[in-house]
Each structure stands twice: as structure tokens, then as C-alpha cells.
XYZ file of C-alpha atoms in Angstrom:
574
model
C 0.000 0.000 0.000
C 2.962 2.201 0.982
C 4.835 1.019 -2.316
C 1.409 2.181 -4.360
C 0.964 5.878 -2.371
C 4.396 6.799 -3.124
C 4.116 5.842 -7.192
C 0.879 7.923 -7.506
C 2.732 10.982 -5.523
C 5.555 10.821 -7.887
C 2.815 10.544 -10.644
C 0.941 13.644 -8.900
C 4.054 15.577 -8.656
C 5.985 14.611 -11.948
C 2.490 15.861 -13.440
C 2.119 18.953 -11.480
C 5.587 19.940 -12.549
C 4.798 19.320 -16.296
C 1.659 21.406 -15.953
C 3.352 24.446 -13.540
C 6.364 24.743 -16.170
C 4.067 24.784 -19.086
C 1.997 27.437 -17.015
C 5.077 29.619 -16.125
C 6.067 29.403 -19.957
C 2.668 30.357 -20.918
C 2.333 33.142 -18.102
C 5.488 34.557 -18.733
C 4.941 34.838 -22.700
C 4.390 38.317 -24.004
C 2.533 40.024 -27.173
C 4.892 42.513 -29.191
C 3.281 45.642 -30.781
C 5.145 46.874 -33.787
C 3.904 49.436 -36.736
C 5.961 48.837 -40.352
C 5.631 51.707 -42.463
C 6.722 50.330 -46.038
C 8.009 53.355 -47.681
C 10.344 55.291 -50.485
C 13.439 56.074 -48.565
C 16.489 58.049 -50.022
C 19.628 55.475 -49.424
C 22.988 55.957 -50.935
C 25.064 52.739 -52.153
C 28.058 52.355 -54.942
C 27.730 56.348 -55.359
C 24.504 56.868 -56.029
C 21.323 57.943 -54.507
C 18.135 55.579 -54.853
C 14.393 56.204 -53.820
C 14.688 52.459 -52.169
C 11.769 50.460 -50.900
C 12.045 50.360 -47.081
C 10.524 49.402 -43.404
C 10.233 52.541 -41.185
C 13.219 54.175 -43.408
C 15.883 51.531 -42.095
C 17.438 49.528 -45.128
C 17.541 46.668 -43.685
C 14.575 46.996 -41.634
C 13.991 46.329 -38.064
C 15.140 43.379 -36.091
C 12.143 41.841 -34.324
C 13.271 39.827 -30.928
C 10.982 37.528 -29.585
C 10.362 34.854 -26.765
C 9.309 31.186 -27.558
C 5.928 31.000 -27.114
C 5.056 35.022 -28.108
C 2.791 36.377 -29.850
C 3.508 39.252 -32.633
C 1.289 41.986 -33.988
C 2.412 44.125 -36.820
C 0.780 46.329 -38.358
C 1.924 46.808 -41.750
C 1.184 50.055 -43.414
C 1.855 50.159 -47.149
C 2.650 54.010 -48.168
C 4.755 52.974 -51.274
C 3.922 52.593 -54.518
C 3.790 49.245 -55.084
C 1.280 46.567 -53.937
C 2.882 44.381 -50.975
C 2.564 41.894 -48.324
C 5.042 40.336 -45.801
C 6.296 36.703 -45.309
C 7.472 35.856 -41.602
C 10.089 33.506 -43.015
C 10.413 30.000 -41.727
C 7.296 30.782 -38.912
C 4.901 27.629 -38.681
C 1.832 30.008 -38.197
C -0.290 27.335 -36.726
C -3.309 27.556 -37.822
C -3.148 31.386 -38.975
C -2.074 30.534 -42.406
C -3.994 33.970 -43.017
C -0.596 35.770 -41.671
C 1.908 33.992 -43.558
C 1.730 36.706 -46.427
C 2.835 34.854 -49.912
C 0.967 37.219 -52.364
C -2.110 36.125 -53.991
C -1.291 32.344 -51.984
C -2.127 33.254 -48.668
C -3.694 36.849 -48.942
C -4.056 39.919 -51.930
C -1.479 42.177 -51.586
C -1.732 45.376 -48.797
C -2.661 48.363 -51.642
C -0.972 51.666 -51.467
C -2.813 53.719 -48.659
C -3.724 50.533 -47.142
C -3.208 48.641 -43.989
C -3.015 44.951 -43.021
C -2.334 43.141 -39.219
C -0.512 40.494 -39.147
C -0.798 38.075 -35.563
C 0.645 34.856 -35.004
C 2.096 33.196 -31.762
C 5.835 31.396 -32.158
C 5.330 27.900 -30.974
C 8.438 25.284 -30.275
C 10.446 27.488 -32.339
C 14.119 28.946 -31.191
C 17.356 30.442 -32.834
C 17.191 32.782 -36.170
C 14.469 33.796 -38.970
C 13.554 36.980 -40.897
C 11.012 38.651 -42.639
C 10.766 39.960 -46.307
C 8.510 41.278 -49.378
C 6.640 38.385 -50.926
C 5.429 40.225 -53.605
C 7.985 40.737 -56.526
C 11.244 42.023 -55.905
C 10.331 43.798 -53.094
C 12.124 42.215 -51.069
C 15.365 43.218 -52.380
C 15.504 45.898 -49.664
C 12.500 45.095 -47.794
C 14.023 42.536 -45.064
C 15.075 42.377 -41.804
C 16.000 39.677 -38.939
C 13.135 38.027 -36.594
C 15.305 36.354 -33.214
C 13.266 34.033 -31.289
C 14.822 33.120 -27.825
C 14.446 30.271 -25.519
C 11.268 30.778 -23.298
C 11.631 31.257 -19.730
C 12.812 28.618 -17.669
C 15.027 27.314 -20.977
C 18.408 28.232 -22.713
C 20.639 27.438 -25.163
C 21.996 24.178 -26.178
C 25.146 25.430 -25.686
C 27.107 27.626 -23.353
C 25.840 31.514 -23.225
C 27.647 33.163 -26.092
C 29.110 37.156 -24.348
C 27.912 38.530 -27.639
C 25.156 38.133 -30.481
C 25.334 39.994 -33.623
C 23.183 39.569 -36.613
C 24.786 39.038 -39.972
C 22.121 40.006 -43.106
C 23.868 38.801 -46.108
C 21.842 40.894 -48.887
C 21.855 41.986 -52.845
C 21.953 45.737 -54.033
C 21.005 46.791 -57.277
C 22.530 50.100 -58.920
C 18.739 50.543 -60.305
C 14.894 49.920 -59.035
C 14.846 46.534 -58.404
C 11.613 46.486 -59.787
C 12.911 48.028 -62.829
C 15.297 45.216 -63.158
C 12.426 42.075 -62.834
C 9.807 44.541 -65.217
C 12.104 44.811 -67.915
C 13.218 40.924 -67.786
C 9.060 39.700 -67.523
C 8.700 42.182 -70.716
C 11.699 40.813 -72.446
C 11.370 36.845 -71.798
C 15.421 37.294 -71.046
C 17.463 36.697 -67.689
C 17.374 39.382 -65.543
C 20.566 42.028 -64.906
C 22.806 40.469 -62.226
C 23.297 42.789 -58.750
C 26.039 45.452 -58.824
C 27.018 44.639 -54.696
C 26.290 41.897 -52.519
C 26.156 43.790 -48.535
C 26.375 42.802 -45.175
C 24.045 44.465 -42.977
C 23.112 46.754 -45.891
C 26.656 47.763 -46.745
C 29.049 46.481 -49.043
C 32.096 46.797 -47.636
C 35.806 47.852 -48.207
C 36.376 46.496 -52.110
C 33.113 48.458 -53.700
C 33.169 52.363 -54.696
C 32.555 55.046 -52.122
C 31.648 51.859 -49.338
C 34.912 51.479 -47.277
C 33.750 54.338 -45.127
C 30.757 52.420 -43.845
C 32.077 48.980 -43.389
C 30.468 47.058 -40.774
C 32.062 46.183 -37.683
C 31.338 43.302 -35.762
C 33.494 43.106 -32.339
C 34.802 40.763 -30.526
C 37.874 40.470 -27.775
C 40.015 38.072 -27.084
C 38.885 34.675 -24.659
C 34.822 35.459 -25.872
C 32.678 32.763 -27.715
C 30.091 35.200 -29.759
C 27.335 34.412 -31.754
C 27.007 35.248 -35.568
C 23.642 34.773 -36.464
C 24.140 34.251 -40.288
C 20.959 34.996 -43.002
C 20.887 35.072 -46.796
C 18.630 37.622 -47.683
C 19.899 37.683 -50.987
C 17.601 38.185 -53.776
C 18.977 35.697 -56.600
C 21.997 33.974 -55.155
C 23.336 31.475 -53.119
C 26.356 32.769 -51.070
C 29.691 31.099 -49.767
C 30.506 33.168 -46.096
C 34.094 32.916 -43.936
C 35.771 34.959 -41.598
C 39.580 35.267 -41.976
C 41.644 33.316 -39.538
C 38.818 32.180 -38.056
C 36.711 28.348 -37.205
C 32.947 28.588 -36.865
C 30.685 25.968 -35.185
C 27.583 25.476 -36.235
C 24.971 25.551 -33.604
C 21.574 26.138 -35.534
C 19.899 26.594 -38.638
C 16.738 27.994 -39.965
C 15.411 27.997 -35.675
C 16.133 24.878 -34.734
C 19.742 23.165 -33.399
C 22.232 21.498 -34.673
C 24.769 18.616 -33.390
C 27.725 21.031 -33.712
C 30.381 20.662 -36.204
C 32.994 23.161 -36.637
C 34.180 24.587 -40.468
C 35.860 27.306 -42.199
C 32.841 27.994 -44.834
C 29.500 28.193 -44.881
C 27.333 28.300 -47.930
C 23.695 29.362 -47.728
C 21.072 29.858 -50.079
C 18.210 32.543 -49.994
C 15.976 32.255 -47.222
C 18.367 29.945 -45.235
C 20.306 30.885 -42.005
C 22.871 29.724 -39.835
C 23.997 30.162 -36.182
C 27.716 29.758 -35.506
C 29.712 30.436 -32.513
C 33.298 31.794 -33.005
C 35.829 32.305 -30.378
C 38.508 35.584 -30.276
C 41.577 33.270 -29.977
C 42.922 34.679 -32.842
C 45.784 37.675 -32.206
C 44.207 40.630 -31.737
C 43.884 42.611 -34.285
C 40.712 42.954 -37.637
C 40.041 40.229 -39.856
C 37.808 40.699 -42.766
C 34.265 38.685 -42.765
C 33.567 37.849 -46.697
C 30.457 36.408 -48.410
C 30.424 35.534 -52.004
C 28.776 33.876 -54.978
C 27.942 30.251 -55.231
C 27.037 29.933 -58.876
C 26.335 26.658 -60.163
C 24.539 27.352 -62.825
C 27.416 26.696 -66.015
C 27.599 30.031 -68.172
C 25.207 32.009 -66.570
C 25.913 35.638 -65.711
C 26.226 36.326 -61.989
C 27.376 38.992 -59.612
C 31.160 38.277 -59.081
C 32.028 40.584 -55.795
C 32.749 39.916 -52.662
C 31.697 41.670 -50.209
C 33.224 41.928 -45.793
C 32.665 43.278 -43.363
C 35.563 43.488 -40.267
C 35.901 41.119 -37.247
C 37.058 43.497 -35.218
C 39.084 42.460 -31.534
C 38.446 45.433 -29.215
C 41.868 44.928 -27.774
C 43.626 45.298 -31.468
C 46.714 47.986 -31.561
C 45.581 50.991 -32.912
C 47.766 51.954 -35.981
C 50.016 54.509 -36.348
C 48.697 58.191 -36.658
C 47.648 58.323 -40.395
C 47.982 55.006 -41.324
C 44.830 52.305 -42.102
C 45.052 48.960 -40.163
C 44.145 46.733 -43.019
C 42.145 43.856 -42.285
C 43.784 40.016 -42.603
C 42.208 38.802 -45.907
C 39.739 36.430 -45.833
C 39.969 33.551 -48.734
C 36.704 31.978 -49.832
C 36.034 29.036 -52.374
C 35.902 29.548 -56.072
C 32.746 30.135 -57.357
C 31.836 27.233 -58.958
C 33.188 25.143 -55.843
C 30.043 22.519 -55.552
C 32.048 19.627 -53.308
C 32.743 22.425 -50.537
C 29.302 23.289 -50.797
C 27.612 19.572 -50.631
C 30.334 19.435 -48.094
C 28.697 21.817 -45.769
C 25.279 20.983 -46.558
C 25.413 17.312 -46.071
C 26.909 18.236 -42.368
C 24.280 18.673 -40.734
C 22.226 16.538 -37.862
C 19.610 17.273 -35.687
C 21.669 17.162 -31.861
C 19.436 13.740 -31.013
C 17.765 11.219 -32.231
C 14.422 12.500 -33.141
C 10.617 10.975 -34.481
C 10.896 10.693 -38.169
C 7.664 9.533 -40.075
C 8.364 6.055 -41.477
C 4.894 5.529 -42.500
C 4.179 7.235 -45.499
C 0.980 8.428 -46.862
C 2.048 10.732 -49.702
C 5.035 9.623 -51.481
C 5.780 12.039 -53.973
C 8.236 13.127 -56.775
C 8.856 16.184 -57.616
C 10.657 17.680 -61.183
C 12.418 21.216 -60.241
C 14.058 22.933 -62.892
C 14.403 25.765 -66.093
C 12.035 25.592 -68.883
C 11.657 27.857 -71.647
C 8.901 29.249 -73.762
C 8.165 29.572 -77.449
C 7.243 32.680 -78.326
C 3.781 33.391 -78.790
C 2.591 34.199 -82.227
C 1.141 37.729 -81.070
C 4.498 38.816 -79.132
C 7.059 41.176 -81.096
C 10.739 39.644 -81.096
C 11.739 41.873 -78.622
C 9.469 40.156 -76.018
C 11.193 36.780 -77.235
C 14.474 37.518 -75.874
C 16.016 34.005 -74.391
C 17.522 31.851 -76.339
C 16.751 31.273 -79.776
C 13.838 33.716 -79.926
C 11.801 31.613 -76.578
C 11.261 33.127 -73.259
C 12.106 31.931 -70.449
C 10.222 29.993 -67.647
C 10.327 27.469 -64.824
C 8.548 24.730 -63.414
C 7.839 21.966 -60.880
C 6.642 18.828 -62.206
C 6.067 20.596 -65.529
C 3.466 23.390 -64.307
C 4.518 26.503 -63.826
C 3.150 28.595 -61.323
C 1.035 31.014 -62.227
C -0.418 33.292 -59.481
C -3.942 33.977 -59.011
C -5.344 37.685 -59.400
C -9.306 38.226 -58.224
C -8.590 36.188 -54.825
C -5.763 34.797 -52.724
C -6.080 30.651 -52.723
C -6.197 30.063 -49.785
C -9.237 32.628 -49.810
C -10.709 30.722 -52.603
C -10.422 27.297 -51.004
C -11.991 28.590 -47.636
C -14.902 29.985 -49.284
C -14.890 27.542 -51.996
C -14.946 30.326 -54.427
C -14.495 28.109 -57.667
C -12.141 29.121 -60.661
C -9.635 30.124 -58.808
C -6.957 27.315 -58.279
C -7.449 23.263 -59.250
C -6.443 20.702 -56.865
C -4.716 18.368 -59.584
C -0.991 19.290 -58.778
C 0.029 15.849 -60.108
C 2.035 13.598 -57.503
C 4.736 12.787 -59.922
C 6.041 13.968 -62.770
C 3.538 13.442 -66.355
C 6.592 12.008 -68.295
C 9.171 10.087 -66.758
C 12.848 11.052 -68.566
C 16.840 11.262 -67.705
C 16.400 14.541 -65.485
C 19.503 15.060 -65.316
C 20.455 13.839 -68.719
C 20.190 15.294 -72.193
C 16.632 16.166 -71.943
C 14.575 16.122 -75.404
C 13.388 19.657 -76.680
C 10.044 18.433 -76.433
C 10.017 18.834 -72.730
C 11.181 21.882 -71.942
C 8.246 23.912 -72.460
C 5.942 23.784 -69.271
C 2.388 24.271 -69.067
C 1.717 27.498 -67.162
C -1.622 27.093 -64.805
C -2.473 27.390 -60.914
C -2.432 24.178 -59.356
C -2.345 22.665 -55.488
C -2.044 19.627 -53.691
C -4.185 18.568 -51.464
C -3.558 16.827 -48.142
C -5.506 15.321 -45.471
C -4.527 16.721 -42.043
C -1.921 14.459 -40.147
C -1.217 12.613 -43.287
C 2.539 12.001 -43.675
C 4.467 13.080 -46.536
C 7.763 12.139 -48.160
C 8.909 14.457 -51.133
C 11.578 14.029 -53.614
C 12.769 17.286 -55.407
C 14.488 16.048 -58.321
C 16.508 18.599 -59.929
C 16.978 18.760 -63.986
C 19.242 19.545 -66.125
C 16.845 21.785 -68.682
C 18.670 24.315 -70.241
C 21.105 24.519 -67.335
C 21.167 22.648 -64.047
C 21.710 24.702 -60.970
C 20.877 24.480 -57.059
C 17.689 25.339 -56.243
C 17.467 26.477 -52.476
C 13.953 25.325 -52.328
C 11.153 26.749 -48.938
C 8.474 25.389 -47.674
C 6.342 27.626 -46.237
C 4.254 26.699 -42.913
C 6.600 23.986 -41.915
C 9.624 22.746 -41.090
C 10.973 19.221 -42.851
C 13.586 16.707 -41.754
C 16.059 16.177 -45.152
C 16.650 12.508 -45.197
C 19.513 12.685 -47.898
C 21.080 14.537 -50.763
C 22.722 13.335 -53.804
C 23.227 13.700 -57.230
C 22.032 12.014 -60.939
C 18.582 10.888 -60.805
C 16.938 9.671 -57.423
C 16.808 5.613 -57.214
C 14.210 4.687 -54.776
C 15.791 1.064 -54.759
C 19.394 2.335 -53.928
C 19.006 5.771 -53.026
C 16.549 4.681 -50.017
C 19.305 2.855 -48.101
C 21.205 6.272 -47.945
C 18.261 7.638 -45.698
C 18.800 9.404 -42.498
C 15.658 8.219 -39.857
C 18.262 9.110 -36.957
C 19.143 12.359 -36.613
C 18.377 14.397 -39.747
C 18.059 17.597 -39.641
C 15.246 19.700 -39.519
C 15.194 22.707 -42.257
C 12.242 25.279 -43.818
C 14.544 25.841 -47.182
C 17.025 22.945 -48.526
C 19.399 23.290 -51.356
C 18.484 20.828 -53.986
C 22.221 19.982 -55.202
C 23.015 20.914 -59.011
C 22.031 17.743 -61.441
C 20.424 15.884 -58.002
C 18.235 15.534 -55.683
C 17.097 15.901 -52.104
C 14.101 13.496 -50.308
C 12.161 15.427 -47.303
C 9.505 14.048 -44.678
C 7.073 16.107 -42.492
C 3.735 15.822 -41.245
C 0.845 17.825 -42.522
C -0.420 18.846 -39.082
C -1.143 22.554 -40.184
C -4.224 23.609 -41.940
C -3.982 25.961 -44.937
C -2.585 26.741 -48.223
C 1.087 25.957 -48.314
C 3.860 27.667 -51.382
C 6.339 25.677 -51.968
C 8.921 27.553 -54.345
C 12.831 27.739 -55.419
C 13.920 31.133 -53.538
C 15.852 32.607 -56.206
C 13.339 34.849 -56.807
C 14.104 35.073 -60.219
C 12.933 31.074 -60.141
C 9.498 31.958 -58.887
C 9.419 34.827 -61.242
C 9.370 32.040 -63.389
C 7.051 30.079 -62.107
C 9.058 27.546 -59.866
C 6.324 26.492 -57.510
C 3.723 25.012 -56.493
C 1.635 25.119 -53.320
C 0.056 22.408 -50.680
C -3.846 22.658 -49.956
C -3.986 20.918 -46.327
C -7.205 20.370 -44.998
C -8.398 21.091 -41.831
C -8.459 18.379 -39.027
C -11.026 17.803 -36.364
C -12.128 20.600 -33.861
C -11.002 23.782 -33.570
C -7.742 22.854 -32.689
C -6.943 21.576 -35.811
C -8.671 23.854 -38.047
C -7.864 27.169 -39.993
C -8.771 29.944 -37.863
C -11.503 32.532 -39.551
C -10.659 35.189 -41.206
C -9.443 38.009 -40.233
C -11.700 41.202 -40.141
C -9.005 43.935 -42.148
C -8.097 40.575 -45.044
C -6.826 42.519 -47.610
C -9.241 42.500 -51.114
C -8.144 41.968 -54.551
């Protein structure tokens, strides 16, 4: 009898404990109000003065820090003069798929003189996102960072870092951005490459009229610090080091790693990275460098580099009138794919974790260039890729075309009807060498507005095959409203006889955007436990310019918990 009362007080207490922690976590979690003003904003790069797109005049825009378990109101205010919305990158938004802000996928855009709140609460997420434009190029200069720290009561993974400093690897255009994608959708031709690549909106030391606003990020000597590392590059994939210098990698896209320690990383668009890095290095500067990853054979990219400066606070000042110049950083050629599958393929999730082995939806995926012929009432000059086509991308040989009277996932809560079609096919129409010497005959897509649907709670395994039409290249490819564990990555065309052996159902890792290698392939599992309609798309935004998506129509589950929430009284119309 003793032997019993004691068991059900440990039972009482161990449950008391679980329900008190999750009620201080709950208690102590906080709603943030913030106001973004989208607006023209005078900012001076390479020179010369542009009328840039920005968030409350700061290019980049604000950094948002939340708590685990927060909830965050923003108020977006659209006084430019282009139509706009805003994506919380990498955010599950359970159940308030209305705030995830895809144009025309999850809302219209917020018009000019118009207003749109966003709310959402962070749930089980930790480490580093961001926020951008999701409506055409917008988001060249309309970005910023979104932190999300350890609720109360938690901490890191890892020992306290002394510092944190966010790095925003970006893209600057010597033009209008918008300019740049208007003249390439009216030509059918690739659009001009960037003029600058920045960190933290500034270019650094090796562009014209820069040096003098270098960033510094400092350091002394005996600290671990914390780079929290984002590509909020528009069109390219970006190697990153810092001179002298070993980063670990703790995180990536708000969740932990195992840590392993390198010299390079190498992210693409929408991805980030968390990396400690130690001052045990003589004092003194050291540049930090991002540049191209270009895998893409022959096609035109922005060849800079640009740094920023590690600086130790304890570094000898130099002589009066003389320049301390930084120790050079030295970053992989261009074109340097095994350092890139290198770093990519590193990654594990720090335990062994619950990976769906039961599959519902097995699917297969085409990702990939395409091109056009050119329609019979369309002057040459709108014919302007190669060999008088235009060019155009495609997943599964569909190319994304976006919606215009109502967002989908409008359409498919109202059941408004010629909107979208729900016959996204679950592999590709023809099957052919993807990565191969692909016929003529298939590289012309058919453009049209198609989902997937899924059943709530159904489990899904994806294979994004990339091809090699026209050109093969990586395609850093986001899912929106979830996170994914990437089983494996490889190259040639996916073998589900031999290929399925190479599987990770340990410790993958868990990702929102994966680089699908150059002539391969990457397989993905998650489970669709969130209600809504769900872009999937490459984020080289000149991809889904294109056309490279496609989007997932989950259902709603049963009871309120695992249903859409309604709508949301200021929805922005069409």
C-alpha cells in the first residue's frame, strides 16, 4: 500500500511539474506591438542615390526579438507605390495561415494607402528567422531579422555566447529593383545580375565610395560570440568565412544542430545559420567575406565579394595616419560545388528525433528551367532568351502562375471556384533522364495554378528532383508553414531502390529551405499537421518569377484545434 501511495505521488508531482512549467512558460509569454511603415526612402550605395523600398526608413529593416511561445502583432502600413505583403520567413503560423503573407497564396497584396495586421504566436520554435517582401522584388531591400529566444525557464543548447550579432547577407542593385524584374518579364530574357552583394546593408571595403561604412562586428580576445548568419539575398546562393577564423555550427533555420565546426558556410536565400566563433585569434581585424555560389554553367552572376571586419576590441591601434588593413579572408571559387555539398550534407539534428516512417504521400517532384516559345502575337523583342523563346520554370512541368481576383487560400476557404485546381500531379507526367540530355520536347511547361491537397496528419515524403533543362543549378527550395527533416542529398537521378538505403531516420536535420544539389536531388519528410494553403517555391526569386512552384492545400483536421482559424476582419481584397 505504501509502495502504491508513493508511485501515484511521484505521478501527482511529476504531473504537477509538467503542468506548472508549461503554465510559467505560458504566463510569462508576451505580445509585441510593432507598426511597419513600407516606404520610399532616399539610401545611398556604390555612389549613387536611390528612392529604395524600405521598413520605417531603415534599409535593412527592423530586427524583431521575440520569446518562444510570443505572440507578434504588426501592423503593416503600405505608403509605397507598389502593392505588398510580408512573409514571416520560416514561422509555422499554426493555424493562422492567413498571416503567412505569400501574395495572392495566402492573402491579396496590402494596396498603397492601405493597412493589413498580421498576428501569429511562435510555438516550439528557437534560434534565427527573418522577414521579407513576398510580392515581386520587393524584397530586395525590404528585409530584416526576426530572433526568437528560448522561453523562460530554458536556454541554449550550448554555453551563453558574451555577444550576439546579426549578420544580413543581402543583394543591391545600382537601379529599381523592380525596374530590373519589369524589364526581364517584358523581355522573356534573364534578368541584370546585382552590382554589390552587402552585409548588414553595406558592401564593404572592395566596392566604390563603401569602405567608409564597413560594418564592424566586435569581438575580444577569450569570448565565444554568436554570428547569427541569413541570406537575404535576392537571386543567389552565397559562400561566407571569416579570416583566420573556425565557426561551429549551432543552428539553422530555428532549430539546433549537433555542432560541427568549419571554415565555410554556404547558404542559399531564405536559409540561415547560427555559428559560434571564439577571439583566440591575435588581436587585431580580420575581414568577414560572403560571395557567390554559382552553379549554374555560363550564366551571368554577380562576381564581388563583399566583408565586413571582425574586429578584436583589444587590437593595436595603428600609427597616426595610417589604415590597419584587415587580414584577408579567402573563400572558395565560385563554382566550388564539393565544398558546398560538403557543408550541406553536415548537418544533424543534436538527437535522435521521431521521423515519419509511414508514409501516406510519397511524392516526386521535377524542379528545374524551362523555356517558352514565343507566342505568335508577341514582337521579337518580347522573345528575348535563347533562340527567340522566353524563359520559364517549373515543378513537375506546371509553372506557377499566381492567381489575381482572390488569394487561394481565400478561394479554397470559401470555396470560391475558378480560382486554383487541386490536380498538382504527384509525380512527374513524363518520366525522362532529369539530369540527362533532356529532349526539346520537354522543356516547355504548361503554365496554370495548381495545389495539392492533403488530409490533415497525413505524412508526406517528397523528392525534389533537380533537372538539367537548359542549365542545371541548385535550387534552395522553402516550404512555407513547416519545417521538414532532409533525409539525404545526392546527385544524378533519385533511385528509390538504392538511393533509399542512404536515408537518415536518426538524426536528420530539420530545415524550412534545402538546397536541392546541381544535377540531383534531395528526399524530405514532415507531417501535414497545419491547416492551410502551403507555397512551396525555389527562392531565387528570379525562379518563382518564373514560375518555380507550387503550393500544398492541407485540410483542416477535427475541432477547432486543428482547423484554420476565420478570417481576419481587415483581409486585404483583390
Amino acid at each position: 500500500m505504501e509502495a502504491f501511495n508513493n508511485n501515484a505521488w511521484c505521478s501527482f508531482l511529476f504531473g504537477f511539474l509538467l503542468l506548472f512549467g508549461s503554465f510559467v512558460v505560458f504566463a510569462n509569454a508576451e505580445t509585441h506591438y510593432h507598426e511597419f511603415v513600407v516606404q520610399a526612402t532616399q539610401v545611398k550605395r556604390l555612389c549613387n542615390t536611390h528612392n529604395s523600398i524600405t521598413v520605417n526608413g531603415q534599409y535593412p529593416g527592423p530586427t524583431l526579438e521575440v520569446t518562444d511561445g510570443d505572440t507578434l502583432v504588426v501592423k503593416v502600413t503600405n505608403m509605397a507605390r507598389y502593392n505588398l505583403t510580408i512573409h514571416w520567413h520560416g514561422i509555422r503560423q499554426m493555424r493562422t495561415a492567413w498571416a503567412d503573407g505569400p501574395e495572392f497564396v495566402t492573402q491579396c497584396p496590402i494596396r498603397p494607402g492601405s493597412s493589413y495586421t498580421y498576428r501569429f504566436t511562435i510555438q516550439g520554435q528557437e534560434g534565427t528567422l527573418w522577414w521579407h517582401a513576398h510580392s515581386s522584388w520587393l524584397r530586395a531591400t525590404v528585409y530584416g531579422a526576426l530572433i526568437i529566444y528560448p522561453a523562460a525557464g530554458s536556454s541554449y543548447p550550448f554555453s551563453k555566447p558574451k555577444r550576439e550579432n546579426v549578420v544580413l547577407l543581402g543583394e543591391w542593385w545600382d537601379a529599381n529593383p523592380m525596374d530590373v524584374v519589369r524589364e526581364a518579364t517584358r523581355t522573356g530574357a534573364t534578368p541584370n545580375v546585382s552590382d554589390a552583394y552587402t552585409i548588414n546593408g553595406q558592401p564593404g571595403d572592395f566596392y566604390n565610395c563603401s569602405s567608409q561604412d564597413t560594418v564592424i562586428v566586435p569581438i575580444d580576445s577569450g569570448e565565444t560570440n554568436l554570428l547569427r548568419v541569413i541570406n537575404a539575398a535576392l537571386n543567389q546562393e552565397l559562400f561566407f568565412t571569416v579570416a583566420n577564423h573556425m565557426l561551429t555550427v549551432v543552428g539553422a533555420d530555428a532549430s539546433y544542430t549537433k555542432p560541427f565546426t568549419t571554415n565555410v558556410l554556404m547558404l542559399g536565400p531564405g536559409q540561415t545559420t547560427d555559428v559560434l566563433i571564439s577571439g583566440n585569434q591575435p588581436p587585431a581585424r580580420y575581414y568577414i567575406a560572403a560571395r557567390a555560389y554559382q552553379s549554374a554553367q555560363g550564366a551571368p552572376f554577380d562576381n564581388t565579394t563583399t566583408t565586413a571586419i571582425l574586429e578584436y576590441k583589444s587590437a593595436p591601434c595603428p600609427a597616426k595616419g595610417l589604415i590597419s588593413t584587415p587580414v584577408s579572408a579567402t573563400l572558395p571559387a565560385f563554382n566550388d560545388t564539393n565544398t558546398a555539398t560538403t557543408f550541406t550534407t553536415s548537418f544533424r539534428s543534436p538527437r535522435q528525433v521521431e521521423v515519419p516512417t509511414t508514409i501516406d504521400e510519397n511524392l516526386f517532384f521535377t524542379v528545374g528551367l524551362g523555356l517558352f516559345n514565343c507566342p505568335k502575337n508577341f514582337h521579337p523583342s518580347r522573345c528575348q532568351g535563347p533562340n527567340g523563346t522566353r524563359f520559364t520554370a517549373s515543378m513537375n512541368n506546371f509553372s506557377f502562375v499566381l492567381p489575381s481576383s482572390f488569394s487561394i487560400l481565400q478561394a479554397a476557404h470559401q470555396g470560391i471556384p475558378g480560382v486554383f485546381t487541386a490536380d498538382f500531379p504527384a509525380n512527374p507526367p513524363l518520366t525522362f533522364d532529369y539530369t540527362g540530355n533532356v529532349s526539346r520536347a520537354l522543356w516547355q511547361p504548361v503554365p496554370d495554378t495548381k495545389v495539392y491537397k492533403l488530409k490533415f496528419g497525413s505524412r508526406v515524403q517528397v523528392v525534389l528532383q533537380g533537372t538539367s533543362i537548359f542549365t542545371a543549378e541548385n535550387h534552395p527550395i522553402h516550404l512555407h508553414g513547416y519545417d521538414f527533416y532532409v533525409l539525404a542529398i545526392g546527385f544524378g537521378n533519385f533511385n528509390a531502390q538504392t538511393d533509399s538505403a542512404k536515408f537518415n531516420l536518426v538524426d536528420p536535420p530539420l530545415r524550412n529551405t534545402i538546397a536541392v544539389p546541381v544535377n540531383g536531388w534531395a528526399v524530405i519528410r514532415f507531417v501535414a499537421d497545419n491547416p492551410g494553403v502551403w507555397i512551396m517555391h525555389c527562392h531565387l526569386d528570379v525562379h518563382i518569377t518564373w514560375g518555380l512552384a507550387m503550393a500544398f492545400l492541407v485540410e483542416n483536421g477535427v475541432g477547432e484545434l486543428e482547423s484554420l482559424e476565420p478570417l481576419p476582419v481587415d483581409y486585404p481584397v483583390c
